[in-house]
Amino acid sequence: MKDTELNRIINIPTTTLSDWKKKDTDNWRKITYELLQSYTKEELEKRVDAIKLLKGIK
């Protein structure tokens, strides 16, 4: 999934995602980035929608 798609789904700026991508592998930002990237676009959208519904986030 491209960073622009992650930005659209979860609203993390692409510059932030780019920075996270460049971090050392044991850095929490790199781990978070890799975790987000491990989902397909459809999986991530479903998870984000479910969280928004459960937490009442628009």
mmCIF file of N, CA and C in Angstrom:
data_model
loop_
_atom_site.group_PDB
_atom_site.id
_atom_site.type_symbol
_atom_site.label_atom_id
_atom_site.label_comp_id
_atom_site.label_asym_id
_atom_site.label_seq_id
_atom_site.Cartn_x
_atom_site.Cartn_y
_atom_site.Cartn_z
ATOM 1 N N MET A 1 0.849 -1.172 0.000
ATOM 2 C CA MET A 1 0.000 0.000 0.000
ATOM 3 C C MET A 1 0.899 1.241 0.000
ATOM 4 N N LYS A 2 0.509 2.222 -0.751
ATOM 5 C CA LYS A 2 1.292 3.462 -0.822
ATOM 6 C C LYS A 2 1.012 4.339 0.389
ATOM 7 N N ASP A 3 1.975 5.179 0.697
ATOM 8 C CA ASP A 3 1.821 6.105 1.819
ATOM 9 C C ASP A 3 0.632 7.031 1.617
ATOM 10 N N THR A 4 0.353 7.393 0.379
ATOM 11 C CA THR A 4 -0.793 8.268 0.118
ATOM 12 C C THR A 4 -2.113 7.575 0.475
ATOM 13 N N GLU A 5 -2.166 6.256 0.307
ATOM 14 C CA GLU A 5 -3.364 5.512 0.697
ATOM 15 C C GLU A 5 -3.485 5.436 2.219
ATOM 16 N N LEU A 6 -2.356 5.218 2.896
ATOM 17 C CA LEU A 6 -2.369 5.231 4.364
ATOM 18 C C LEU A 6 -2.845 6.591 4.866
ATOM 19 N N ASN A 7 -2.351 7.648 4.251
ATOM 20 C CA ASN A 7 -2.764 9.002 4.623
ATOM 21 C C ASN A 7 -4.268 9.176 4.472
ATOM 22 N N ARG A 8 -4.802 8.699 3.391
ATOM 23 C CA ARG A 8 -6.232 8.845 3.132
ATOM 24 C C ARG A 8 -7.062 8.055 4.147
ATOM 25 N N ILE A 9 -6.586 6.878 4.540
ATOM 26 C CA ILE A 9 -7.353 6.009 5.434
ATOM 27 C C ILE A 9 -7.259 6.452 6.890
ATOM 28 N N ILE A 10 -6.040 6.809 7.350
ATOM 29 C CA ILE A 10 -5.869 7.105 8.775
ATOM 30 C C ILE A 10 -5.402 8.527 9.077
ATOM 31 N N ASN A 11 -5.230 9.326 8.039
ATOM 32 C CA ASN A 11 -4.910 10.748 8.190
ATOM 33 C C ASN A 11 -3.565 11.041 8.859
ATOM 34 N N ILE A 12 -2.616 10.152 8.735
ATOM 35 C CA ILE A 12 -1.251 10.461 9.162
ATOM 36 C C ILE A 12 -0.573 11.114 7.960
ATOM 37 N N PRO A 13 0.007 12.300 8.137
ATOM 38 C CA PRO A 13 0.630 12.988 7.006
ATOM 39 C C PRO A 13 1.679 12.107 6.304
ATOM 40 N N THR A 14 1.742 12.216 4.989
ATOM 41 C CA THR A 14 2.697 11.406 4.226
ATOM 42 C C THR A 14 4.138 11.729 4.618
ATOM 43 N N THR A 15 4.408 12.959 5.029
ATOM 44 C CA THR A 15 5.769 13.293 5.471
ATOM 45 C C THR A 15 6.119 12.534 6.750
ATOM 46 N N THR A 16 5.141 12.385 7.636
ATOM 47 C CA THR A 16 5.354 11.613 8.862
ATOM 48 C C THR A 16 5.594 10.153 8.525
ATOM 49 N N LEU A 17 4.778 9.605 7.650
ATOM 50 C CA LEU A 17 4.950 8.211 7.242
ATOM 51 C C LEU A 17 6.320 7.992 6.608
ATOM 52 N N SER A 18 6.742 8.942 5.807
ATOM 53 C CA SER A 18 8.058 8.851 5.174
ATOM 54 C C SER A 18 9.172 8.843 6.215
ATOM 55 N N ASP A 19 9.034 9.682 7.221
ATOM 56 C CA ASP A 19 10.018 9.700 8.311
ATOM 57 C C ASP A 19 10.021 8.376 9.072
ATOM 58 N N TRP A 20 8.841 7.852 9.355
ATOM 59 C CA TRP A 20 8.733 6.590 10.082
ATOM 60 C C TRP A 20 9.390 5.460 9.307
ATOM 61 N N LYS A 21 9.219 5.491 7.993
ATOM 62 C CA LYS A 21 9.763 4.447 7.127
ATOM 63 C C LYS A 21 11.287 4.404 7.200
ATOM 64 N N LYS A 22 11.909 5.524 7.448
ATOM 65 C CA LYS A 22 13.370 5.632 7.444
ATOM 66 C C LYS A 22 14.021 5.315 8.795
ATOM 67 N N LYS A 23 13.233 5.112 9.830
ATOM 68 C CA LYS A 23 13.778 4.889 11.176
ATOM 69 C C LYS A 23 14.430 3.515 11.286
ATOM 70 N N ASP A 24 15.216 3.340 12.351
ATOM 71 C CA ASP A 24 15.820 2.039 12.643
ATOM 72 C C ASP A 24 14.728 1.011 12.904
ATOM 73 N N THR A 25 15.047 -0.244 12.666
ATOM 74 C CA THR A 25 14.038 -1.300 12.779
ATOM 75 C C THR A 25 13.519 -1.507 14.190
ATOM 76 N N ASP A 26 14.279 -1.116 15.216
ATOM 77 C CA ASP A 26 13.787 -1.300 16.585
ATOM 78 C C ASP A 26 13.067 -0.060 17.124
ATOM 79 N N ASN A 27 12.855 0.912 16.284
ATOM 80 C CA ASN A 27 12.168 2.139 16.672
ATOM 81 C C ASN A 27 10.655 1.914 16.575
ATOM 82 N N TRP A 28 9.900 2.406 17.553
ATOM 83 C CA TRP A 28 8.453 2.189 17.555
ATOM 84 C C TRP A 28 7.774 2.770 16.310
ATOM 85 N N ARG A 29 8.336 3.828 15.766
ATOM 86 C CA ARG A 29 7.740 4.424 14.573
ATOM 87 C C ARG A 29 7.867 3.486 13.367
ATOM 88 N N LYS A 30 9.038 2.895 13.214
ATOM 89 C CA LYS A 30 9.261 1.941 12.123
ATOM 90 C C LYS A 30 8.346 0.729 12.287
ATOM 91 N N ILE A 31 8.219 0.250 13.519
ATOM 92 C CA ILE A 31 7.358 -0.902 13.786
ATOM 93 C C ILE A 31 5.903 -0.565 13.463
ATOM 94 N N THR A 32 5.459 0.616 13.872
ATOM 95 C CA THR A 32 4.092 1.050 13.579
ATOM 96 C C THR A 32 3.869 1.158 12.082
ATOM 97 N N TYR A 33 4.842 1.734 11.387
ATOM 98 C CA TYR A 33 4.744 1.857 9.933
ATOM 99 C C TYR A 33 4.634 0.477 9.281
ATOM 100 N N GLU A 34 5.488 -0.449 9.680
ATOM 101 C CA GLU A 34 5.474 -1.794 9.103
ATOM 102 C C GLU A 34 4.172 -2.521 9.428
ATOM 103 N N LEU A 35 3.655 -2.304 10.633
ATOM 104 C CA LEU A 35 2.378 -2.903 11.005
ATOM 105 C C LEU A 35 1.267 -2.396 10.092
ATOM 106 N N LEU A 36 1.203 -1.099 9.905
ATOM 107 C CA LEU A 36 0.184 -0.524 9.027
ATOM 108 C C LEU A 36 0.339 -1.035 7.598
ATOM 109 N N GLN A 37 1.572 -1.146 7.141
ATOM 110 C CA GLN A 37 1.838 -1.620 5.779
ATOM 111 C C GLN A 37 1.501 -3.099 5.604
ATOM 112 N N SER A 38 1.445 -3.853 6.701
ATOM 113 C CA SER A 38 1.185 -5.288 6.589
ATOM 114 C C SER A 38 -0.273 -5.588 6.216
ATOM 115 N N TYR A 39 -1.152 -4.620 6.423
ATOM 116 C CA TYR A 39 -2.558 -4.798 6.062
ATOM 117 C C TYR A 39 -2.771 -4.486 4.592
ATOM 118 N N THR A 40 -3.730 -5.176 3.994
ATOM 119 C CA THR A 40 -4.160 -4.746 2.670
ATOM 120 C C THR A 40 -4.995 -3.488 2.864
ATOM 121 N N LYS A 41 -5.214 -2.772 1.809
ATOM 122 C CA LYS A 41 -6.018 -1.551 1.869
ATOM 123 C C LYS A 41 -7.405 -1.862 2.440
ATOM 124 N N GLU A 42 -7.994 -2.939 1.973
ATOM 125 C CA GLU A 42 -9.335 -3.314 2.413
ATOM 126 C C GLU A 42 -9.352 -3.695 3.899
ATOM 127 N N GLU A 43 -8.349 -4.454 4.340
ATOM 128 C CA GLU A 43 -8.271 -4.843 5.756
ATOM 129 C C GLU A 43 -8.143 -3.617 6.653
ATOM 130 N N LEU A 44 -7.261 -2.704 6.275
ATOM 131 C CA LEU A 44 -7.047 -1.516 7.093
ATOM 132 C C LEU A 44 -8.299 -0.646 7.133
ATOM 133 N N GLU A 45 -8.952 -0.480 5.990
ATOM 134 C CA GLU A 45 -10.186 0.311 5.960
ATOM 135 C C GLU A 45 -11.243 -0.301 6.880
ATOM 136 N N LYS A 46 -11.392 -1.625 6.851
ATOM 137 C CA LYS A 46 -12.367 -2.290 7.715
ATOM 138 C C LYS A 46 -12.032 -2.097 9.186
ATOM 139 N N ARG A 47 -10.758 -2.232 9.542
ATOM 140 C CA ARG A 47 -10.343 -2.066 10.941
ATOM 141 C C ARG A 47 -10.554 -0.635 11.412
ATOM 142 N N VAL A 48 -10.195 0.328 10.577
ATOM 143 C CA VAL A 48 -10.376 1.732 10.941
ATOM 144 C C VAL A 48 -11.862 2.052 11.079
ATOM 145 N N ASP A 49 -12.675 1.565 10.160
ATOM 146 C CA ASP A 49 -14.122 1.795 10.245
ATOM 147 C C ASP A 49 -14.702 1.185 11.515
ATOM 148 N N ALA A 50 -14.240 -0.012 11.879
ATOM 149 C CA ALA A 50 -14.730 -0.672 13.092
ATOM 150 C C ALA A 50 -14.351 0.128 14.339
ATOM 151 N N ILE A 51 -13.129 0.617 14.383
ATOM 152 C CA ILE A 51 -12.683 1.422 15.528
ATOM 153 C C ILE A 51 -13.489 2.710 15.613
ATOM 154 N N LYS A 52 -13.696 3.358 14.488
ATOM 155 C CA LYS A 52 -14.486 4.592 14.478
ATOM 156 C C LYS A 52 -15.896 4.338 14.989
ATOM 157 N N LEU A 53 -16.488 3.232 14.571
ATOM 158 C CA LEU A 53 -17.836 2.892 15.000
ATOM 159 C C LEU A 53 -17.883 2.620 16.502
ATOM 160 N N LEU A 54 -16.943 1.826 16.986
ATOM 161 C CA LEU A 54 -16.910 1.483 18.413
ATOM 162 C C LEU A 54 -16.643 2.684 19.304
ATOM 163 N N LYS A 55 -15.794 3.586 18.847
ATOM 164 C CA LYS A 55 -15.395 4.740 19.665
ATOM 165 C C LYS A 55 -16.207 5.995 19.370
ATOM 166 N N GLY A 56 -17.106 5.924 18.399
ATOM 167 C CA GLY A 56 -17.923 7.081 18.061
ATOM 168 C C GLY A 56 -17.143 8.192 17.378
ATOM 169 N N ILE A 57 -16.148 7.808 16.601
ATOM 170 C CA ILE A 57 -15.303 8.773 15.888
ATOM 171 C C ILE A 57 -15.861 8.956 14.485
ATOM 172 N N LYS A 58 -15.883 10.194 14.028
ATOM 173 C CA LYS A 58 -16.395 10.467 12.676
ATOM 174 C C LYS A 58 -15.282 10.578 11.682
#
